Short mmCIF file of C-alpha atoms in Angstrom, two decimals:
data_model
loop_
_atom_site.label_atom_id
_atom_site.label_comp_id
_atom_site.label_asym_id
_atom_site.label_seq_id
_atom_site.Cartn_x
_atom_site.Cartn_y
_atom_site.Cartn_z
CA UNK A 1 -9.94 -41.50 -34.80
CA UNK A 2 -9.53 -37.80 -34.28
CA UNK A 3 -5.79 -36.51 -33.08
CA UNK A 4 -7.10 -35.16 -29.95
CA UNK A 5 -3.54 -33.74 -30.14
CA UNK A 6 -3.95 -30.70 -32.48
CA UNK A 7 -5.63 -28.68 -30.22
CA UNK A 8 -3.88 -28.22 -27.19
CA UNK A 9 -2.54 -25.14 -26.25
CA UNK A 10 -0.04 -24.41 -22.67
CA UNK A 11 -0.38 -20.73 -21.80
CA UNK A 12 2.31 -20.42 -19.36
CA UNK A 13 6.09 -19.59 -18.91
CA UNK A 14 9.08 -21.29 -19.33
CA UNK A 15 10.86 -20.13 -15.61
CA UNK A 16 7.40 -21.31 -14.34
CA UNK A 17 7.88 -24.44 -12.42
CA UNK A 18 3.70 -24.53 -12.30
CA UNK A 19 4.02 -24.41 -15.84
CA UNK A 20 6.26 -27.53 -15.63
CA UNK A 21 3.52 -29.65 -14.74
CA UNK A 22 0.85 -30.03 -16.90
CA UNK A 23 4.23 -30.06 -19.67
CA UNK A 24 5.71 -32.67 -17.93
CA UNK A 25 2.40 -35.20 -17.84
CA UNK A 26 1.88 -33.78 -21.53
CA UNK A 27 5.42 -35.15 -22.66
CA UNK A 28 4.74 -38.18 -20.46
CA UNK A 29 1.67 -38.88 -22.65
CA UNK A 30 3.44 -37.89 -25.64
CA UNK A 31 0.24 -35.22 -26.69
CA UNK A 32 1.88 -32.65 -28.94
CA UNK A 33 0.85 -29.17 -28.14
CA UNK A 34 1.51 -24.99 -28.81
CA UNK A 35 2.95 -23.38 -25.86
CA UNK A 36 1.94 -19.74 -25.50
CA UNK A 37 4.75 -17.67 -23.81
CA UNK A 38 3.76 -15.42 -21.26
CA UNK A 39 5.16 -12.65 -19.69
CA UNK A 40 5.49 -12.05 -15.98
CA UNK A 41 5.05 -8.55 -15.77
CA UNK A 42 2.10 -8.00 -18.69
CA UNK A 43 -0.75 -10.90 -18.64
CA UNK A 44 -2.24 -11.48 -21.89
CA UNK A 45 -5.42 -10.98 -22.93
CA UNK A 46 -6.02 -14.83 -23.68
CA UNK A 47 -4.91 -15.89 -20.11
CA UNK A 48 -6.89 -13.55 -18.56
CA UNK A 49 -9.83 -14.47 -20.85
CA UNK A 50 -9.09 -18.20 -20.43
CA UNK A 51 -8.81 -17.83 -16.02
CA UNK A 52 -10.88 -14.64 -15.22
CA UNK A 53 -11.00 -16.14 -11.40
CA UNK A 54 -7.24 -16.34 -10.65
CA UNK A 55 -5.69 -15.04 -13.80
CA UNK A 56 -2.56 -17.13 -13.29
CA UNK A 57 -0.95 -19.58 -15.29
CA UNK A 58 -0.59 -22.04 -16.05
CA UNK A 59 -4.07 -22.41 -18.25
CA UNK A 60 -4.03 -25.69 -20.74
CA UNK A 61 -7.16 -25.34 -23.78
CA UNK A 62 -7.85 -27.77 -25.00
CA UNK A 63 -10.60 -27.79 -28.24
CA UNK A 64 -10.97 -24.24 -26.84
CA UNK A 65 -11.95 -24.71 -23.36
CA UNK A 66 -9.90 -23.89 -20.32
CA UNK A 67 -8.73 -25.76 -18.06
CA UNK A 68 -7.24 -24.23 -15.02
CA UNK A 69 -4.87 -24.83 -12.20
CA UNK A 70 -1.66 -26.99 -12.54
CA UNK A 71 -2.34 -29.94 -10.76
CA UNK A 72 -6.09 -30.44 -12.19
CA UNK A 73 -4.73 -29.77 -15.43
CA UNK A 74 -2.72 -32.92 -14.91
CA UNK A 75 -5.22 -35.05 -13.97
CA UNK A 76 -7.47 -33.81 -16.71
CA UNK A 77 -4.48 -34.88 -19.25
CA UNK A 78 -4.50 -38.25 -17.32
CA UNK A 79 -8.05 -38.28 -17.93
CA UNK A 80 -8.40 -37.57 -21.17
CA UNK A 81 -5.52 -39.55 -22.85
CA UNK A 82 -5.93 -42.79 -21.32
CA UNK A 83 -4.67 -44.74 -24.15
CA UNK A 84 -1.62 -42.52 -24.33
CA UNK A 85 1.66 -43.08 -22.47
CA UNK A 86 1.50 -44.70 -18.66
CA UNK A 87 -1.44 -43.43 -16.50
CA UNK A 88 -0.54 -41.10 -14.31
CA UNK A 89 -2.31 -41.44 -10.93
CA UNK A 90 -1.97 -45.30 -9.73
CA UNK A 91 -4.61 -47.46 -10.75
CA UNK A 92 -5.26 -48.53 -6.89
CA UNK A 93 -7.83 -45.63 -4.77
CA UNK A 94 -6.02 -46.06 -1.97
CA UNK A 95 -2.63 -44.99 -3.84
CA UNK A 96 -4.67 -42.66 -5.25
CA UNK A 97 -5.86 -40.68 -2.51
CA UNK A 98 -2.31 -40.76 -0.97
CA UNK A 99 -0.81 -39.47 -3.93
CA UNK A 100 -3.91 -36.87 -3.65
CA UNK A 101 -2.95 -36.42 0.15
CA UNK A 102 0.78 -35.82 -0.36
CA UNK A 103 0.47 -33.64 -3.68
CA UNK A 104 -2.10 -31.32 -1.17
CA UNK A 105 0.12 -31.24 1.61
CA UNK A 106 3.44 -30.35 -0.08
CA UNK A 107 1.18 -27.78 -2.37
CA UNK A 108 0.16 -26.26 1.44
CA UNK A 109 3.29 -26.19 3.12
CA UNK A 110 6.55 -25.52 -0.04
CA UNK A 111 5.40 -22.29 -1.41
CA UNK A 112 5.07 -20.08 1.48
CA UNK A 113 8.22 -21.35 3.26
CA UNK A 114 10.25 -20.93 -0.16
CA UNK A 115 9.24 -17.69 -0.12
CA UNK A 116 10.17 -16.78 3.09
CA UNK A 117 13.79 -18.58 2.50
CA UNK A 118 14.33 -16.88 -1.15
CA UNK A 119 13.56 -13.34 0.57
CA UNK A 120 10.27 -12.13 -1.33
CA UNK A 121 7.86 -12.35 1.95
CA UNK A 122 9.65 -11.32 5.32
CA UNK A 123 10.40 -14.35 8.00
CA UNK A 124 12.56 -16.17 10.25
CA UNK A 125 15.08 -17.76 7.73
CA UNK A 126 16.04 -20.76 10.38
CA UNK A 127 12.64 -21.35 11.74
CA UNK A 128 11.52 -21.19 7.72
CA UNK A 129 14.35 -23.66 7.10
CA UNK A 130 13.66 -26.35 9.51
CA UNK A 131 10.40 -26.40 8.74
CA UNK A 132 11.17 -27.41 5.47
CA UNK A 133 13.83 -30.13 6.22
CA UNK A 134 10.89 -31.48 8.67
CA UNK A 135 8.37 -31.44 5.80
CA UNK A 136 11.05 -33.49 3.54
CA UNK A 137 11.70 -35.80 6.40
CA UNK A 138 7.85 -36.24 5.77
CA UNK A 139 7.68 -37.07 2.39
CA UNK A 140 10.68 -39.00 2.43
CA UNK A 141 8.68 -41.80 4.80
CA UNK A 142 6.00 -41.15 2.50
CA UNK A 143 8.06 -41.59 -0.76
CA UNK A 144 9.11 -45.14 0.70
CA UNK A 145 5.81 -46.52 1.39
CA UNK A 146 4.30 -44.85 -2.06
CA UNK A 147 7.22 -46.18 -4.49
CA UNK A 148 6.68 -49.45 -2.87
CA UNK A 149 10.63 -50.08 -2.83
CA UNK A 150 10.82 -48.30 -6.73
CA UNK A 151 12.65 -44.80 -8.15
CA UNK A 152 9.38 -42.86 -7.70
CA UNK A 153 6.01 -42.32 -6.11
CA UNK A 154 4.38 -43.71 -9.11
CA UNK A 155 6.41 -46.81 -8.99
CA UNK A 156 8.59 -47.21 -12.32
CA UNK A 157 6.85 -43.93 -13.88
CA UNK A 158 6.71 -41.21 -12.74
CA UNK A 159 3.43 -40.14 -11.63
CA UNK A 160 0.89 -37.60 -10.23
CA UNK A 161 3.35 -36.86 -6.61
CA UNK A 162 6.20 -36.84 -8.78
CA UNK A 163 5.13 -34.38 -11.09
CA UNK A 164 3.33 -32.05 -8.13
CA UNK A 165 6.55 -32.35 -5.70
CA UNK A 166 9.17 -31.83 -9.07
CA UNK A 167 7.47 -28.26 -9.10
CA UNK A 168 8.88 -27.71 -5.87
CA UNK A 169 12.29 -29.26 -5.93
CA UNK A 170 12.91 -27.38 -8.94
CA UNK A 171 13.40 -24.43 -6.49
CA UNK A 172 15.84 -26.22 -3.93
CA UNK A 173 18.82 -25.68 -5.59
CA UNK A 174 17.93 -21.90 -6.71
CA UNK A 175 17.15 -20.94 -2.93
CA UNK A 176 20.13 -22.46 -1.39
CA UNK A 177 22.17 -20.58 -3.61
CA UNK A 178 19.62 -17.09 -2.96
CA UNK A 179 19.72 -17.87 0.88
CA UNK A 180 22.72 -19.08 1.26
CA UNK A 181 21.64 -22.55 3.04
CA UNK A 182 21.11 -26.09 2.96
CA UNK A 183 18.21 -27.52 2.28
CA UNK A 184 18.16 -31.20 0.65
CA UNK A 185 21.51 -33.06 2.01
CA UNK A 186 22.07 -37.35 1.46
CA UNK A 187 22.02 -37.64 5.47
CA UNK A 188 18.43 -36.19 6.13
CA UNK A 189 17.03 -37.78 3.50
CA UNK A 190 18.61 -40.07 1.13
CA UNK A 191 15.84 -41.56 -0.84
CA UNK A 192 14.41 -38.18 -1.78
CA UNK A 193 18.08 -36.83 -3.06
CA UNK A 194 18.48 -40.08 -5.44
CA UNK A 195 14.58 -39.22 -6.54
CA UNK A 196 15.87 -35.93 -7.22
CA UNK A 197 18.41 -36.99 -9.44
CA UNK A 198 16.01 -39.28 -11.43
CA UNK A 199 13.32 -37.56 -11.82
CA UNK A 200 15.00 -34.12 -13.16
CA UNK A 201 17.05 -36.61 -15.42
CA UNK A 202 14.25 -38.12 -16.80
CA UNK A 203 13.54 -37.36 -20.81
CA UNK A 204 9.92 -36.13 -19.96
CA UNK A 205 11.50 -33.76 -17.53
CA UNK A 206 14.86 -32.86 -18.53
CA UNK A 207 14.56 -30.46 -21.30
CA UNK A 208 11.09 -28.32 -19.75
CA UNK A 209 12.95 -27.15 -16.56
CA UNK A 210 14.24 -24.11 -16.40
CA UNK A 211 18.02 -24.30 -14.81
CA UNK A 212 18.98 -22.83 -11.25
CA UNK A 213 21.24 -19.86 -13.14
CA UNK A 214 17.92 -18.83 -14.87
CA UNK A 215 15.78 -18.87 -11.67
CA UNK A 216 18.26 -17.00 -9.73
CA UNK A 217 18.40 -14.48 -12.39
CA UNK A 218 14.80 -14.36 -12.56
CA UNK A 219 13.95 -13.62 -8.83
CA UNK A 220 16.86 -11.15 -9.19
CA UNK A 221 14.89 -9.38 -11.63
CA UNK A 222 11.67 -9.64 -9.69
CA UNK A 223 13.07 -8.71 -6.52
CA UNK A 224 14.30 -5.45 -8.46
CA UNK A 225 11.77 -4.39 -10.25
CA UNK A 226 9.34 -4.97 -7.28
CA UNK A 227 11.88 -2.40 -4.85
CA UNK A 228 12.60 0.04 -7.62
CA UNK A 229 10.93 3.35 -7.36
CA UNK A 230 8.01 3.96 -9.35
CA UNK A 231 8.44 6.41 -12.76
CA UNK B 1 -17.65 -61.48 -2.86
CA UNK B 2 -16.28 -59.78 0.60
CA UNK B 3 -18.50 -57.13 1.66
CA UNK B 4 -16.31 -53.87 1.45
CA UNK B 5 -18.90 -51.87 3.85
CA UNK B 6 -18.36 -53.94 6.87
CA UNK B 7 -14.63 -52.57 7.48
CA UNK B 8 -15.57 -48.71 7.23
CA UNK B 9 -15.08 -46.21 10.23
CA UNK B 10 -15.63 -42.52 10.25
CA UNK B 11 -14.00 -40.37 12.52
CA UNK B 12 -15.66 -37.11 12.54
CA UNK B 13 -18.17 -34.75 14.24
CA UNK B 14 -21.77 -34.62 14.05
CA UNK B 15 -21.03 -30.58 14.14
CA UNK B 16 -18.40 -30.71 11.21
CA UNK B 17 -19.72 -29.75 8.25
CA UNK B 18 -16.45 -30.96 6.70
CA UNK B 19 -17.47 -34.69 8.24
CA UNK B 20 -20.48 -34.42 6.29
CA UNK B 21 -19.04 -34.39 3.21
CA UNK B 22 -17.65 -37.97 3.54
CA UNK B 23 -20.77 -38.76 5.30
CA UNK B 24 -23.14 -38.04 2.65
CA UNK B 25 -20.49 -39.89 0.01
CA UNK B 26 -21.37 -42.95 1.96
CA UNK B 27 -24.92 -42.38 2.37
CA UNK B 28 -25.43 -41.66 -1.66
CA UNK B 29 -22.98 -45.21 -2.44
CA UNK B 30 -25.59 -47.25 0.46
CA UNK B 31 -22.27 -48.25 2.23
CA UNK B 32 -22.38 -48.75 6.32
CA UNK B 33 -20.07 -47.20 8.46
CA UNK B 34 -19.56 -46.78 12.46
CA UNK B 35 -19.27 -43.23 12.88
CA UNK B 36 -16.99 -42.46 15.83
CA UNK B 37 -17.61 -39.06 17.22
CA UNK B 38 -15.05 -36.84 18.55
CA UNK B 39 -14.80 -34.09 20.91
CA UNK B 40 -13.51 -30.59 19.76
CA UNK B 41 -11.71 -29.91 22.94
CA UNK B 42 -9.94 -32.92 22.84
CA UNK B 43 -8.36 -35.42 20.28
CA UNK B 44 -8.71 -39.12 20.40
CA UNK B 45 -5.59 -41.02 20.20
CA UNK B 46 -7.58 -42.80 17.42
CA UNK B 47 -7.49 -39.86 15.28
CA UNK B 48 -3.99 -38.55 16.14
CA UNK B 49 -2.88 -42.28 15.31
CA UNK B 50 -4.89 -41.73 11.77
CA UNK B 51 -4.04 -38.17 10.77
CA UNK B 52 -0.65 -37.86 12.38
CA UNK B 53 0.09 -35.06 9.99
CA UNK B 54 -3.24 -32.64 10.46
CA UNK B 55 -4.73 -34.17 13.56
CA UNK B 56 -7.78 -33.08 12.05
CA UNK B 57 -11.39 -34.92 11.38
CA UNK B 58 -12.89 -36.08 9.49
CA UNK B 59 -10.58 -39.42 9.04
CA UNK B 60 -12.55 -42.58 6.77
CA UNK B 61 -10.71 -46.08 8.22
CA UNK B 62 -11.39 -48.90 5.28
CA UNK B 63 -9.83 -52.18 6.66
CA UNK B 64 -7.52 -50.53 8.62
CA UNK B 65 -5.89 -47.94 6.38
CA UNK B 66 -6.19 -44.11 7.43
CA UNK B 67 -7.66 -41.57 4.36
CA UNK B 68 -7.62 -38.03 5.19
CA UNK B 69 -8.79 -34.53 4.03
CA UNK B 70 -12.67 -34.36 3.26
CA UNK B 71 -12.56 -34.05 -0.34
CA UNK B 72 -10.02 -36.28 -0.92
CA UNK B 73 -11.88 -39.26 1.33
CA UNK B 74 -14.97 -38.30 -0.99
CA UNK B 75 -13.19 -39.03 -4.48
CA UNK B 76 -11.70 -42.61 -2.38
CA UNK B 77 -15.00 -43.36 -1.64
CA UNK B 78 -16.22 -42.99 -5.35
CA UNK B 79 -13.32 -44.69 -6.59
CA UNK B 80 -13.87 -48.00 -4.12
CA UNK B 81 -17.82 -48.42 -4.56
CA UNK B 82 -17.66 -48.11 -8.02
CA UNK B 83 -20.92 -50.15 -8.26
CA UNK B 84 -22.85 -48.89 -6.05
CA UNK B 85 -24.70 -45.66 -6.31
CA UNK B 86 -24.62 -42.90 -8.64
CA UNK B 87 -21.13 -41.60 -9.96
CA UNK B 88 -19.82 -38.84 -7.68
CA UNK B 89 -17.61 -36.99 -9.79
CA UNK B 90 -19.00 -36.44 -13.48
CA UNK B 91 -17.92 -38.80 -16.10
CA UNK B 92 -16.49 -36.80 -18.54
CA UNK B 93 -13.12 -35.10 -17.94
CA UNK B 94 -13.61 -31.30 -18.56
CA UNK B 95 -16.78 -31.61 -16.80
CA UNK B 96 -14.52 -33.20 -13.97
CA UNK B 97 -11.99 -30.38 -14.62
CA UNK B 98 -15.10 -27.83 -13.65
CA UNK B 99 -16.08 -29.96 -10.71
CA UNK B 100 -12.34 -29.88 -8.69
CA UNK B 101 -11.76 -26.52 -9.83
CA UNK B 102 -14.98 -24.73 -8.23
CA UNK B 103 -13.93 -26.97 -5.47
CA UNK B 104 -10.83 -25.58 -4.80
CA UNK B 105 -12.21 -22.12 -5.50
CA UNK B 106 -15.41 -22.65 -2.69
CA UNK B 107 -12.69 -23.70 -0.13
CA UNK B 108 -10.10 -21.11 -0.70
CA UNK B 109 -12.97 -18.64 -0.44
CA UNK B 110 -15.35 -19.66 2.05
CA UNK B 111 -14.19 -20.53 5.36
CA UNK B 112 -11.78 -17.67 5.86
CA UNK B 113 -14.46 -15.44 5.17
CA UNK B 114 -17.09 -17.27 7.14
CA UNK B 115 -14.41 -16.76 10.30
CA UNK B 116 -14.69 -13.25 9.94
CA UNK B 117 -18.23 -12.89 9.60
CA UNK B 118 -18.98 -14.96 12.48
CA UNK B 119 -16.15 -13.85 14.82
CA UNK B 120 -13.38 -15.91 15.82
CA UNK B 121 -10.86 -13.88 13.03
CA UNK B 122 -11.17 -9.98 13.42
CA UNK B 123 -12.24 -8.53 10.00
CA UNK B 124 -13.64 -6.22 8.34
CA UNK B 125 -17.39 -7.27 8.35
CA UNK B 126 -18.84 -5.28 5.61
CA UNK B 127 -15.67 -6.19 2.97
CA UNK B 128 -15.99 -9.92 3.55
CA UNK B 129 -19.60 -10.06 3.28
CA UNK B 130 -19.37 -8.34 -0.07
CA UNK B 131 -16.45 -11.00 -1.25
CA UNK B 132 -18.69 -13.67 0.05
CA UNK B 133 -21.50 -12.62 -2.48
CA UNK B 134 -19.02 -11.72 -4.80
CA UNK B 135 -17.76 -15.41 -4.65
CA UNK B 136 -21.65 -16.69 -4.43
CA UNK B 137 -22.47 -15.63 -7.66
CA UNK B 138 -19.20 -16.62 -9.71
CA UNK B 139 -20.73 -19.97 -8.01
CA UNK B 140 -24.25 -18.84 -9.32
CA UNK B 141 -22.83 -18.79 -13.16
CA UNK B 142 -20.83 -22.34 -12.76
CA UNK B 143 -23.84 -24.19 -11.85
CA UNK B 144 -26.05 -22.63 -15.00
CA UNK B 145 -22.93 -24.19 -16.81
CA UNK B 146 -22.32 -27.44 -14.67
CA UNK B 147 -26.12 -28.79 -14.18
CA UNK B 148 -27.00 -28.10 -17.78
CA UNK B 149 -30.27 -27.13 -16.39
CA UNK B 150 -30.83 -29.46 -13.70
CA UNK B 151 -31.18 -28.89 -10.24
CA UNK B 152 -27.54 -30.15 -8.96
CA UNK B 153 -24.06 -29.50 -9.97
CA UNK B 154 -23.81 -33.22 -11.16
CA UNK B 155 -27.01 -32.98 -13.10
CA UNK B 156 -29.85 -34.99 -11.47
CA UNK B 157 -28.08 -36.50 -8.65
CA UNK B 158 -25.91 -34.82 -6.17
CA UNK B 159 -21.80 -34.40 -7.26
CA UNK B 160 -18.49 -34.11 -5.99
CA UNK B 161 -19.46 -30.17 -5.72
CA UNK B 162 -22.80 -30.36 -4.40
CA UNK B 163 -21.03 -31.85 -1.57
CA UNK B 164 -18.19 -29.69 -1.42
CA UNK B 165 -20.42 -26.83 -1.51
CA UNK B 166 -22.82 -27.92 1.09
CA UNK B 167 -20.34 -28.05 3.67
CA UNK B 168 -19.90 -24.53 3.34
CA UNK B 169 -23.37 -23.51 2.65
CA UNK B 170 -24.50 -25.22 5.81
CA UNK B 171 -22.79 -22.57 7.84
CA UNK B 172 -24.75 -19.38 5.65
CA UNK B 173 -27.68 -19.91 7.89
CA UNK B 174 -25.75 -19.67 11.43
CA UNK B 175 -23.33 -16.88 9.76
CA UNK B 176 -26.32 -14.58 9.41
CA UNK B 177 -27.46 -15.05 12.85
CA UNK B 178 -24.41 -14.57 14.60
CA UNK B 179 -23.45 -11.71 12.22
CA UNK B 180 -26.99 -9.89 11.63
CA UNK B 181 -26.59 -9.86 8.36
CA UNK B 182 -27.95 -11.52 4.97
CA UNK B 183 -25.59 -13.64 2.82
CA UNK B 184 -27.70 -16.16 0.34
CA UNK B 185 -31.06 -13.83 -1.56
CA UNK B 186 -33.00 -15.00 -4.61
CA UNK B 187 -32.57 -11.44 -5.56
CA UNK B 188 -28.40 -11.75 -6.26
CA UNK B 189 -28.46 -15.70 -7.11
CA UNK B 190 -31.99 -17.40 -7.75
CA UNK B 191 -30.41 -20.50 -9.01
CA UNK B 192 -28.14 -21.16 -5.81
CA UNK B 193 -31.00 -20.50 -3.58
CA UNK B 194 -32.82 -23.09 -5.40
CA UNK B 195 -30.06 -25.61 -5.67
CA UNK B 196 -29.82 -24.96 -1.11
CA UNK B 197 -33.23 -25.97 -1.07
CA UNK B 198 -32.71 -29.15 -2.75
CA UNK B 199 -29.61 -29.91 -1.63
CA UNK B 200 -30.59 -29.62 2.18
CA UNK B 201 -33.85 -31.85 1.73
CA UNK B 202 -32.22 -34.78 0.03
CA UNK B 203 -32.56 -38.13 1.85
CA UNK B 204 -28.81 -38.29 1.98
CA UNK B 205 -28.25 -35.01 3.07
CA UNK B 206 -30.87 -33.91 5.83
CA UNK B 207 -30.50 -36.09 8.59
CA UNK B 208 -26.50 -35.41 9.29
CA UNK B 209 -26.48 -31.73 9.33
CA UNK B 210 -26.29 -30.42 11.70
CA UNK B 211 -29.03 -27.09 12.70
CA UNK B 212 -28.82 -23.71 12.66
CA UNK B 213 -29.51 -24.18 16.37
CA UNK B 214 -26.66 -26.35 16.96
CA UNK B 215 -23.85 -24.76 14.78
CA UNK B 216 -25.19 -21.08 17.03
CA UNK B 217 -24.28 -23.09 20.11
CA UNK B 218 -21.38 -24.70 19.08
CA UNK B 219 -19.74 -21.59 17.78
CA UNK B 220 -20.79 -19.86 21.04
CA UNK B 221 -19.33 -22.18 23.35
CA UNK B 222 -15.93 -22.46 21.25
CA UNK B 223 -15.61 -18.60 21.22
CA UNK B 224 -16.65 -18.57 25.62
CA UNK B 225 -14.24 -21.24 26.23
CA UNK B 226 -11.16 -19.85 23.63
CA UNK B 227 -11.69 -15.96 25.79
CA UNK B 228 -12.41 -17.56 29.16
CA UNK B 229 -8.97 -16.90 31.30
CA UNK B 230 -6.98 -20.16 32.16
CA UNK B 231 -7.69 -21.71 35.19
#
């Protein structure tokens, strides 16, 4: 049988917590592949070749097709590798489409309030905060019925939710120290602070994500290159 | 073996082209529903029960358990009635890849351009028009690709995008009456005109849309009621 491995190729960036998740279900799956660096201020010509539509990372190929957009990316991997490493999405449709559900709804509602809360986009900071703590109080009923008394969504793997809500979480800690807040405390929501702690612990995880320091530096840098004056 | 039909609901409108995306799922898989209809003006405590997140239709109720958003009922319904009817999503996974992404493309596109054209979000008229047939024939060059010369999307049978897609398309007709203006010509994209055609005369497709008449009048009497003065 053919290594399906050898040609897969990650365009994406390493302080890209999108980027995290096709890596993570890669590593999960054990599928070796060749990252391709880019840089956030000068696309490349292969990711905009590979996404003309969005140009965004990140952008897995795979026998030289494109596949775009994180979170189909990840359930292309799932797709494709089926003998390889735990599946990702639960084997039961109704698991599925929650997992579906609750990957859509934290994809609609974390981004534009961590924006607000990190400073990029203007907005009320508390109002921007308390939505957030309401939309964890969400997913924290949610991660109880989904884990079915387990670590994670998926059970004893980790699995599609996981890897869509790690994306987020690995901005919590980098935006409370940016805004100065709160946002993921052991009395609001205890189950999702020890899922926290496993799943950025985990070996599949552990080693992709990039650490608060370097976020916070990054998002420095953006924020000042974005208000300097232009040459 | 129990028969899995007998325990469906649908909670939905017959004037949401969103609720006809589930609906033609379960007309292509043969499976019998109730449909319970609901009023736009005001929400059943069945579906703020279901959807306590979105309070918004269409909800699919299989033995009791809630599934929400359109596209995501659709892929539950293809992944319970495995056995009967065609596949809805593609078997292969890059074709499956193409399929969610164009999805996720047609409704991050379409209906906040449709608002504008047909009222209810100011706008520039002429600029969203253009990005509207801009983003038609992107869509015209992924179905040369998807239906490898077939009529559909999926091929010979209608697809997870041919019923994404229709939901939106049924609104081009009504969008160029209430706007005065043409959207969808076999000048700019033969091949999605085509593909309408079909789509709109399939046997599990024409008798739940809803008319050009009805989607006139229902948009009118949103927009008199939203600007009458409160009583």
């Amino acid at each position: 049988m053919a290594d399906l491995g050898k040609e897969v190729k990650l365009v994406g960036s390493t302080n890209s917590l999108f980027t995290c998740r096709p890596r993570v279900a890669l590593n999960l799956k054990g599928v070796d592949y060749d990252f391709l660096q880019e840089k956030w201020w000068q696309k490349s010509d292969l990711l905009l070749e590979s996404n003309p539509v969005y140009k965004k990372m990140p952008v897995l190929i795979h026998n030289n097709k494109p596949v775009c957009e994180s979170m189909i990316i990840v359930e292309y991997i799932d797709e494709t590798w089926t003998s390889k490493g735990p599946s990702i999405l639960p084997p039961d449709p109704y698991d599925r489409a929650m997992s579906r559900f609750w990957t859509a709804y934290s994809d609609d509602k974390f981004p534009s309030l961590l924006r607000v809360l990190m400073g990029p986009i203007p907005g009320d900071i508390p109002e921007a905060r308390e939505q957030f703590v309401a939309s964890l109080q969400l997913l924290e009923a949610a991660l109880k019925k989904c884990s079915k008394g387990k670590i994670f969504f998926g059970g004893d793997n980790i699995g599609y939710l996981d890897i869509a809500l790690g994306s987020h979480f690995g901005w919590i800690e980098a935006t409370e120290k940016l805004a100065g807040i709160r946002l993921l405390e052991k009395e609001t929501v205890p189950r999702l602070v020890e899922w926290s702690e496993h799943y950025f612990a985990h070996p599949a995880v552990k080693d992709i994500m990039p650490t608060t320091e370097e976020l916070v530096a990054f998002v420095t840098e953006v924020k000042s290159t974005l208000s300097a004056p232009a040459k």
